[in-house]
C-alpha cells in the first residue's frame, strides 16, 4: 500500500510528505492536535483512483480529522476497475501540500524490449492510460540498459522531452535515480509516483506511491513478505495488527494456556514445553524483537482477551528485547481498568533481567527460572 511504498521511497532518498499511519479516528484527532495545520487523510487500500472514489479527505482540526476518519474507516471504496470494492481499515495522515504542478513518473519492465522503461509525463494526477489515449505525445519514455544502469543524463533528457516545469528539474535526477535503485533492489514489477508534486514553496515531493513487488524477488527482502498478506483474514488477525505486530505473529489454538514469547522459535519451544508438561496452548503471540512496554501491555490484553485462556505464560529470552521493558509492560497491563486477570507465570532472562525482576518484585511477582518450570507451573494453574 501507499504507506509501505513511501517507506521504501524514503529509504532511497525520495522526499515524501511528513505524516503518520493510523488505524483509528482518535489517533487522527490526537495527531492533528499535536501537529496543528492542514492534513490529508488518505485511505490505505491496494486499489488506485482513491481520490475519485472518495477515499481522500482534507482536515485542518482534530475534530474534523476524527469526523472524516470515522467516515473513511469501514467504508468500501469502489470504482470501475474494482467493482467489488475494498474496505478501508487504515489511513495515512499527511501534510497537505500546496500544489503548483503535478507530474507522473514510473518504471516498469517492457517485456518486448526486455528492459526497464521509465515513463514520464507532465500530466500527473490522472490515469496515465487516459493520457496515453488522448495525448500520447505528452508521454516520454526511456529504456534503460540494465548493464549500464541509471545515469543522471537520462533524467535530464526525460524532463526536457516531457516538458516538466523547470521547478522539477534540479531534484529530478536524484528522484529518478532513487526510483531506479529501488526498482532493481526489490525486483519490482512497477514503481510509480503519481503525482510527483512541485509544491508552491519549490519542493519536489512524491505525493503518492505505488509499488508492485515481484513475489520471486521477495527472498531478498523477507521483511516485505508481510505486504502480500497484510489484509487480515479474521478478527484475531485484525487484533494482532492493531497491536502493531504482523498477522502471522498471533495464532489461536485449542488449549487453555496463553503464551507470549519473543521470537517464533522460542514460541514454538514454549508450546512444546507446555505440551510436555501435560497442557495445551490456547494461543501464542510472538512479540518479536525489541518490544517496548506499550507493546507488551497490548500483547497481554490481546492474549488474555481470548476467553479460553485460564493461565498465561510469558517467556522472554532478552536480547534486543529488554527485561525492564517487558516487566514494565506487564505491570502496566495488570494495573489497567477492568483488565481480565488470569494466573500469570513469567520467565525473564538476558538483557536487563535484574531490572525486570525488580520491577516485577515491586508488583509482587516472582519470575520462574526455567522454561520447563514455567510450563509446569502454568499447566497447574490452568487446572485451577
Ligand atoms: P489516488 O487517487 O489513489 O491516485 O490518490 P492520490 O494520492 O494520487 O491522491 C488523489 C488526489 O488527491 C491528487 O491527485 C490530488 O488532487 C489530491 N491530493 C492528495 N494529496 C494532496 C495534497 O497534499 N495537496 C493537495 N492540494 N491535493 C492533494
Ligand atoms: Mn495517485
Coordinates of C-alpha atoms and ligand atoms in Angstrom, one line a residue:
X1 CA 0.0 0.0 0.0
X2 CA 0.9 3.6 -0.3
X3 CA 2.4 4.0 3.2
X4 CA 4.7 1.0 2.6
X5 CA 5.7 2.3 -0.8
X6 CA 6.6 5.6 0.8
X7 CA 8.7 3.9 3.4
X8 CA 10.8 2.4 0.5
X9 CA 10.9 5.8 -1.1
X10 CA 12.4 7.4 2.0
X11 CA 14.9 4.6 2.0
X12 CA 16.3 5.7 -1.3
X13 CA 16.1 9.4 -0.6
X14 CA 12.9 10.3 -2.4
X15 CA 11.1 13.0 -0.4
X16 CA 7.6 12.2 0.8
X17 CA 5.2 14.4 2.8
X18 CA 5.6 14.1 6.5
X19 CA 2.8 12.1 8.2
X20 CA 1.7 9.2 10.2
X21 CA 0.0 5.8 9.6
X22 CA -3.1 5.3 11.8
X23 CA -5.9 2.8 12.4
X24 CA -8.5 4.8 14.4
X25 CA -10.3 8.2 14.3
X26 CA -9.0 9.0 17.8
X27 CA -5.4 8.6 16.5
X28 CA -6.1 11.1 13.7
X29 CA -7.5 13.6 16.2
X30 CA -4.6 13.2 18.6
X31 CA -2.1 13.6 15.8
X32 CA -3.7 16.8 14.5
X33 CA -4.0 18.2 18.0
X34 CA -0.2 17.7 18.4
X35 CA 0.6 19.0 14.9
X36 CA -1.8 21.8 14.0
X37 CA -2.1 22.6 10.3
X38 CA -3.7 21.3 7.2
X39 CA -3.7 17.5 6.7
X40 CA -4.8 15.0 4.1
X41 CA -6.4 11.7 5.2
X42 CA -5.6 9.0 2.7
X43 CA -7.4 5.7 2.7
X44 CA -4.8 2.9 2.7
X45 CA -6.1 0.3 0.2
X46 CA -4.5 -1.6 -2.7
X47 CA -6.7 -0.1 -5.4
X48 CA -5.9 3.1 -7.2
X49 CA -8.2 6.0 -8.0
X50 CA -8.9 6.7 -4.4
X51 CA -9.4 10.4 -4.9
X52 CA -12.3 9.9 -7.3
X53 CA -13.7 7.1 -5.2
X54 CA -14.0 9.4 -2.2
X55 CA -11.1 7.9 -0.3
X56 CA -9.1 11.1 0.1
X57 CA -10.2 13.9 2.5
X58 CA -8.7 17.1 3.9
X59 CA -8.8 18.1 7.6
X60 CA -7.5 21.1 9.5
X61 CA -8.7 20.5 13.0
X62 CA -8.7 17.5 15.4
X63 CA -12.5 17.3 15.4
X64 CA -12.7 17.5 11.6
X65 CA -10.0 14.8 11.4
X66 CA -11.9 12.5 13.7
X67 CA -15.2 13.0 11.9
X68 CA -13.7 12.4 8.4
X69 CA -11.7 9.4 9.7
X70 CA -15.0 7.9 11.0
X71 CA -16.5 8.3 7.5
X72 CA -13.5 6.7 5.9
X73 CA -12.6 3.8 8.1
X74 CA -15.0 1.0 7.4
X75 CA -16.1 2.5 4.1
X76 CA -15.9 0.3 1.0
X77 CA -14.2 2.2 -1.9
X78 CA -15.3 1.2 -5.4
X79 CA -14.7 2.2 -9.0
X80 CA -14.9 0.6 -12.5
X81 CA -11.6 -1.2 -12.0
X82 CA -12.7 -2.5 -8.6
X83 CA -16.4 -3.1 -8.7
X84 CA -16.2 -5.4 -5.6
X85 CA -14.6 -2.6 -3.8
X86 CA -12.1 -2.6 -0.9
X87 CA -12.8 -1.8 2.8
X88 CA -10.7 0.9 4.3
X89 CA -9.0 -0.2 7.6
X90 CA -6.2 2.3 8.0
X91 CA -5.3 5.8 6.9
X92 CA -2.2 7.8 6.1
X93 CA -2.4 11.3 7.6
X94 CA -0.1 13.6 5.6
X95 CA 0.9 17.2 5.4
X96 CA -1.4 18.9 2.8
X97 CA 1.0 20.2 0.2
X98 CA 0.1 23.3 -1.8
X99 CA 0.5 22.0 -5.3
X100 CA 2.0 24.1 -8.1
X101 CA 2.3 21.3 -10.6
X102 CA 1.8 17.6 -10.8
X103 CA 3.9 15.1 -12.9
X104 CA 3.9 11.4 -13.4
X105 CA 6.9 9.0 -13.2
X106 CA 7.1 5.3 -13.3
X107 CA 9.5 2.4 -14.0
X108 CA 8.2 -0.9 -15.2
X109 CA 9.6 -3.8 -17.3
X110 CA 8.9 -3.6 -21.0
X111 CA 8.7 -7.3 -21.7
X112 CA 9.1 -6.9 -25.5
X113 CA 12.3 -4.8 -25.1
X114 CA 13.4 -6.9 -22.1
X115 CA 14.4 -3.7 -20.4
X116 CA 13.2 -1.4 -17.6
X117 CA 11.3 1.5 -19.1
X118 CA 11.0 4.9 -17.5
X119 CA 7.7 6.7 -18.3
X120 CA 7.3 10.4 -17.6
X121 CA 4.6 12.9 -18.3
X122 CA 3.9 16.5 -17.1
X123 CA 0.2 15.5 -16.9
X124 CA 0.3 14.0 -13.5
X125 CA -2.5 13.3 -11.1
X126 CA -4.6 11.4 -13.6
X127 CA -4.6 7.9 -15.1
X128 CA -1.6 7.5 -17.3
X129 CA -3.7 5.3 -19.6
X130 CA -6.0 8.2 -20.1
X131 CA -3.1 10.5 -21.0
X132 CA -1.8 7.8 -23.4
X133 CA -5.2 7.5 -25.1
X134 CA -5.9 11.3 -25.5
X135 CA -2.5 12.9 -25.7
X136 CA 0.2 10.2 -26.5
X137 CA 2.8 12.8 -27.4
X138 CA 2.7 14.1 -23.8
X139 CA 4.3 10.8 -22.7
X140 CA 8.1 10.4 -22.8
X141 CA 9.9 7.1 -22.4
X142 CA 13.4 5.9 -21.9
X143 CA 14.6 2.3 -22.0
X144 CA 17.4 1.7 -19.5
X145 CA 20.2 -0.7 -20.4
X146 CA 20.5 -2.7 -17.2
X147 CA 24.2 -3.3 -17.8
X148 CA 24.9 0.4 -17.7
X149 CA 22.2 1.3 -15.2
X150 CA 20.8 4.7 -14.4
X151 CA 22.7 7.9 -15.4
X152 CA 21.7 11.5 -14.5
X153 CA 21.5 12.5 -18.1
X154 CA 18.5 10.1 -18.5
X155 CA 16.6 12.2 -16.0
X156 CA 17.6 15.5 -17.7
X157 CA 16.6 14.1 -21.1
X158 CA 13.2 12.9 -19.9
X159 CA 12.4 16.1 -18.0
X160 CA 13.2 18.1 -21.2
X161 CA 11.2 15.8 -23.5
X162 CA 8.2 15.7 -21.2
X163 CA 8.4 19.5 -20.8
X164 CA 8.3 19.3 -17.0
X165 CA 8.1 22.7 -15.4
X166 CA 11.6 24.0 -14.6
X167 CA 10.9 23.7 -10.8
X168 CA 11.2 19.9 -11.2
X169 CA 14.5 19.8 -12.9
X170 CA 17.0 20.1 -10.1
X171 CA 15.5 17.3 -8.0
X172 CA 14.6 15.0 -10.9
X173 CA 17.9 13.1 -11.4
X174 CA 18.1 12.1 -7.7
X175 CA 14.4 11.1 -7.6
X176 CA 14.6 9.0 -10.7
X177 CA 18.0 7.6 -9.6
X178 CA 16.4 6.5 -6.3
X179 CA 13.4 5.1 -8.0
X180 CA 15.6 3.0 -10.3
X181 CA 17.7 1.8 -7.4
X182 CA 14.6 0.7 -5.6
X183 CA 13.1 -0.9 -8.7
X184 CA 16.3 -3.1 -9.1
X185 CA 16.9 -3.8 -5.4
X186 CA 13.4 -5.1 -4.7
X187 CA 12.9 -6.7 -8.1
X188 CA 9.7 -4.7 -8.6
X189 CA 7.2 -5.1 -11.4
X190 CA 6.3 -1.4 -11.1
X191 CA 7.3 1.6 -9.1
X192 CA 5.1 4.7 -9.7
X193 CA 4.8 8.2 -8.4
X194 CA 1.5 9.8 -9.4
X195 CA 1.6 12.6 -8.8
X196 CA 5.1 13.7 -8.2
X197 CA 4.4 17.2 -6.9
X198 CA 6.1 20.5 -7.3
X199 CA 4.9 22.5 -4.3
X200 CA 4.3 26.2 -4.2
X201 CA 7.3 26.6 -2.0
X202 CA 9.5 24.8 -4.5
X203 CA 9.8 21.3 -3.1
X204 CA 9.6 18.2 -5.2
X205 CA 7.7 15.5 -3.3
X206 CA 6.3 12.1 -4.0
X207 CA 2.6 12.7 -3.1
X208 CA 1.5 9.2 -3.9
X209 CA 3.3 5.8 -4.2
X210 CA 2.5 2.6 -6.0
X211 CA 4.9 -0.3 -5.7
X212 CA 4.2 -3.7 -7.0
X213 CA 6.8 -6.2 -5.9
X214 CA 7.6 -9.4 -7.8
X215 CA 7.0 -12.4 -5.5
X216 CA 10.1 -14.0 -7.0
X217 CA 12.3 -11.2 -5.6
X218 CA 10.9 -11.3 -2.1
X219 CA 13.5 -13.8 -0.9
X220 CA 16.0 -10.9 -0.9
X221 CA 13.8 -8.9 1.5
X222 CA 11.8 -11.3 3.7
X223 CA 10.7 -8.3 5.8
X224 CA 8.5 -7.3 2.9
X225 CA 6.6 -10.6 2.7
X226 CA 4.1 -9.2 5.1
X227 CA 3.0 -6.8 2.3
X228 CA 1.5 -9.7 0.4
X229 CA -0.8 -10.8 3.2
X230 CA -1.4 -7.6 5.0
X231 CA -5.2 -7.9 4.8
X232 CA -6.3 -9.7 8.0
X233 CA -8.5 -12.8 7.3
X234 CA -10.4 -12.7 10.6
X235 CA -10.9 -10.8 13.9
X236 CA -7.9 -12.4 15.6
X237 CA -5.5 -11.3 12.8
X238 CA -7.0 -7.8 12.9
X239 CA -6.4 -7.7 16.6
X240 CA -2.8 -8.7 16.1
X241 CA -2.4 -6.0 13.5
X242 CA -3.9 -3.5 15.9
X243 CA -1.1 -4.2 18.4
X244 CA 1.4 -3.2 15.7
X245 CA 2.6 -6.7 15.1
X246 CA 2.1 -8.8 11.9
X247 CA -0.8 -11.1 11.5
X248 CA 1.4 -14.1 11.5
X249 CA 2.7 -13.2 15.0
X250 CA -0.6 -14.4 16.5
X251 CA -2.1 -17.9 16.4
X252 CA -5.1 -19.3 18.1
X253 CA -5.1 -22.9 19.3
X254 CA -7.4 -25.2 21.2
X255 CA -5.9 -25.4 24.7
X256 CA -6.3 -23.1 27.8
X257 CA -2.8 -21.5 28.3
X258 CA -2.0 -18.2 26.7
X259 CA 1.6 -17.9 25.6
X260 CA 3.7 -14.8 24.9
X261 CA 7.3 -15.2 23.7
X262 CA 9.8 -13.1 21.8
X263 CA 10.7 -14.8 18.6
X264 CA 8.8 -17.6 16.7
X265 CA 11.4 -20.2 17.7
X266 CA 11.1 -19.5 21.4
X267 CA 7.3 -19.5 21.0
X268 CA 7.3 -23.0 19.4
X269 CA 9.7 -24.2 22.1
X270 CA 7.3 -22.8 24.8
X271 CA 4.3 -24.6 23.3
X272 CA 6.3 -27.8 23.3
X273 CA 7.3 -27.3 26.9
X274 CA 3.6 -26.7 27.8
X275 CA 2.7 -29.9 26.0
X276 CA 5.4 -31.9 27.7
X277 CA 4.0 -30.6 31.0
X278 CA 0.7 -32.1 30.1
X279 CA -1.1 -28.9 29.0
X280 CA -2.1 -27.2 25.7
X281 CA -1.7 -23.7 24.4
X282 CA -4.8 -21.6 23.9
X283 CA -2.9 -19.2 21.7
X284 CA 0.5 -17.9 21.0
X285 CA 1.8 -14.4 20.4
X286 CA 5.3 -13.6 19.2
X287 CA 6.2 -10.1 20.3
X288 CA 9.3 -10.0 18.1
X289 CA 12.5 -8.3 19.0
X290 CA 12.9 -5.0 20.9
X291 CA 9.3 -4.8 22.2
X292 CA 8.6 -1.8 24.4
X293 CA 6.4 -1.7 27.4
X294 CA 3.4 -0.4 25.4
X295 CA 3.5 -3.3 23.0
X296 CA 3.9 -5.8 25.9
X297 CA 0.8 -4.3 27.5
X298 CA -1.2 -4.5 24.3
X299 CA 0.0 -8.1 23.8
X300 CA -1.1 -9.1 27.3
X301 CA -4.6 -7.7 26.6
X302 CA -4.8 -9.4 23.3
X303 CA -3.8 -12.8 24.7
X304 CA -6.0 -12.6 27.8
X305 CA -8.9 -11.4 25.6
X306 CA -9.2 -15.0 24.4
X307 CA -11.8 -16.4 26.8
X308 CA -10.3 -19.9 26.6
X309 CA -7.2 -18.6 28.4
X310 CA -7.2 -19.9 32.0
X311 CA -3.5 -19.1 32.7
X312 CA -0.7 -17.2 30.9
X313 CA 2.9 -18.0 30.4
X314 CA 5.2 -15.1 29.3
X315 CA 8.5 -16.5 28.3
X316 CA 11.2 -13.9 27.4
X317 CA 14.7 -14.5 26.4
X318 CA 16.2 -11.0 26.5
X319 CA 18.5 -9.9 23.6
X320 CA 17.3 -6.8 21.8
X321 CA 14.2 -7.2 23.9
X322 CA 14.9 -5.7 27.4
X323 CA 13.6 -7.3 30.5
X324 CA 12.8 -4.0 32.2
X325 CA 10.5 -3.0 29.3
X326 CA 8.8 -6.4 29.4
X327 CA 8.3 -6.1 33.1
X328 CA 7.0 -2.6 32.9
X329 CA 4.5 -3.6 30.2
X330 CA 3.2 -6.5 32.3
X331 CA 2.8 -4.3 35.4
X332 CA 1.1 -1.6 33.4
X333 CA -1.3 -4.1 31.8
X334 CA -2.3 -5.5 35.1
X335 CA -2.9 -2.0 36.5
X336 CA -5.3 -1.2 33.7
X337 CA -9.0 -0.6 34.5
X338 CA -11.2 -3.7 34.1
X339 CA -8.3 -5.8 32.9
X340 CA -9.1 -9.5 32.9
X341 CA -6.6 -11.3 35.2
X342 CA -5.6 -14.9 35.0
X343 CA -2.9 -16.7 36.9
X344 CA 0.4 -15.5 35.3
X345 CA 3.8 -17.1 35.1
X346 CA 6.8 -15.1 33.9
X347 CA 10.2 -16.3 32.8
X348 CA 12.7 -13.5 32.1
X349 CA 16.3 -14.0 31.3
X350 CA 19.0 -12.0 29.4
X351 CA 19.3 -8.2 28.8
X352 CA 18.2 -6.1 31.8
X353 CA 17.0 -9.2 33.6
X354 CA 17.9 -7.8 37.0
X355 CA 15.9 -4.5 36.4
X356 CA 13.0 -6.5 35.1
X357 CA 12.9 -8.7 38.1
X358 CA 13.0 -5.7 40.4
X359 CA 10.0 -4.2 38.6
X360 CA 8.1 -7.5 38.9
X361 CA 9.0 -7.9 42.5
X362 CA 7.7 -4.4 43.2
X363 CA 4.3 -5.7 42.0
X364 CA 4.5 -8.9 44.0
X365 CA 5.5 -11.2 41.1
X366 CA 8.4 -13.6 41.1
X367 CA 9.6 -15.0 37.7
X368 CA 10.4 -18.7 37.4
X369 CA 14.0 -19.7 36.5
X370 CA 13.5 -22.1 33.5
X371 CA 11.1 -22.6 30.6
X372 CA 10.2 -26.1 31.8
X373 CA 9.4 -24.9 35.3
X374 CA 7.3 -22.1 33.9
X375 CA 5.4 -24.5 31.7
X376 CA 4.7 -26.9 34.6
X377 CA 3.5 -24.0 36.8
X378 CA 1.2 -22.6 34.1
X379 CA -0.3 -26.1 33.5
X380 CA -1.0 -26.5 37.2
X381 CA -2.5 -23.0 37.5
X382 CA -4.7 -23.5 34.5
X383 CA -6.2 -26.6 36.1
X384 CA -7.2 -24.3 38.9
Ligands
LIG1 P1 -5.2 8.1 -5.9 O1 -6.4 8.8 -6.4 O2 -5.5 6.8 -5.3 O3 -4.1 8.0 -7.0 O4 -4.5 9.0 -4.7 P2 -3.5 10.3 -4.8 O5 -2.6 10.1 -3.7 O6 -2.9 10.4 -6.1 O7 -4.5 11.5 -4.5 C1 -5.5 11.8 -5.3 C2 -5.7 13.3 -5.4 O8 -5.9 13.9 -4.2 C3 -4.5 14.0 -6.0 O9 -4.4 13.9 -7.4 C4 -4.7 15.4 -5.5 O10 -5.7 16.1 -6.3 C5 -5.3 15.2 -4.2 N1 -4.3 15.3 -3.1 C6 -3.6 14.4 -2.5 N2 -2.7 14.9 -1.7 C7 -2.8 16.2 -1.8 C8 -2.1 17.3 -1.2 O11 -1.2 17.2 -0.3 N3 -2.5 18.6 -1.5 C9 -3.5 18.8 -2.4 N4 -3.8 20.0 -2.7 N5 -4.1 17.8 -3.0 C10 -3.8 16.5 -2.7
LIG2 MN1 -2.3 8.7 -7.3

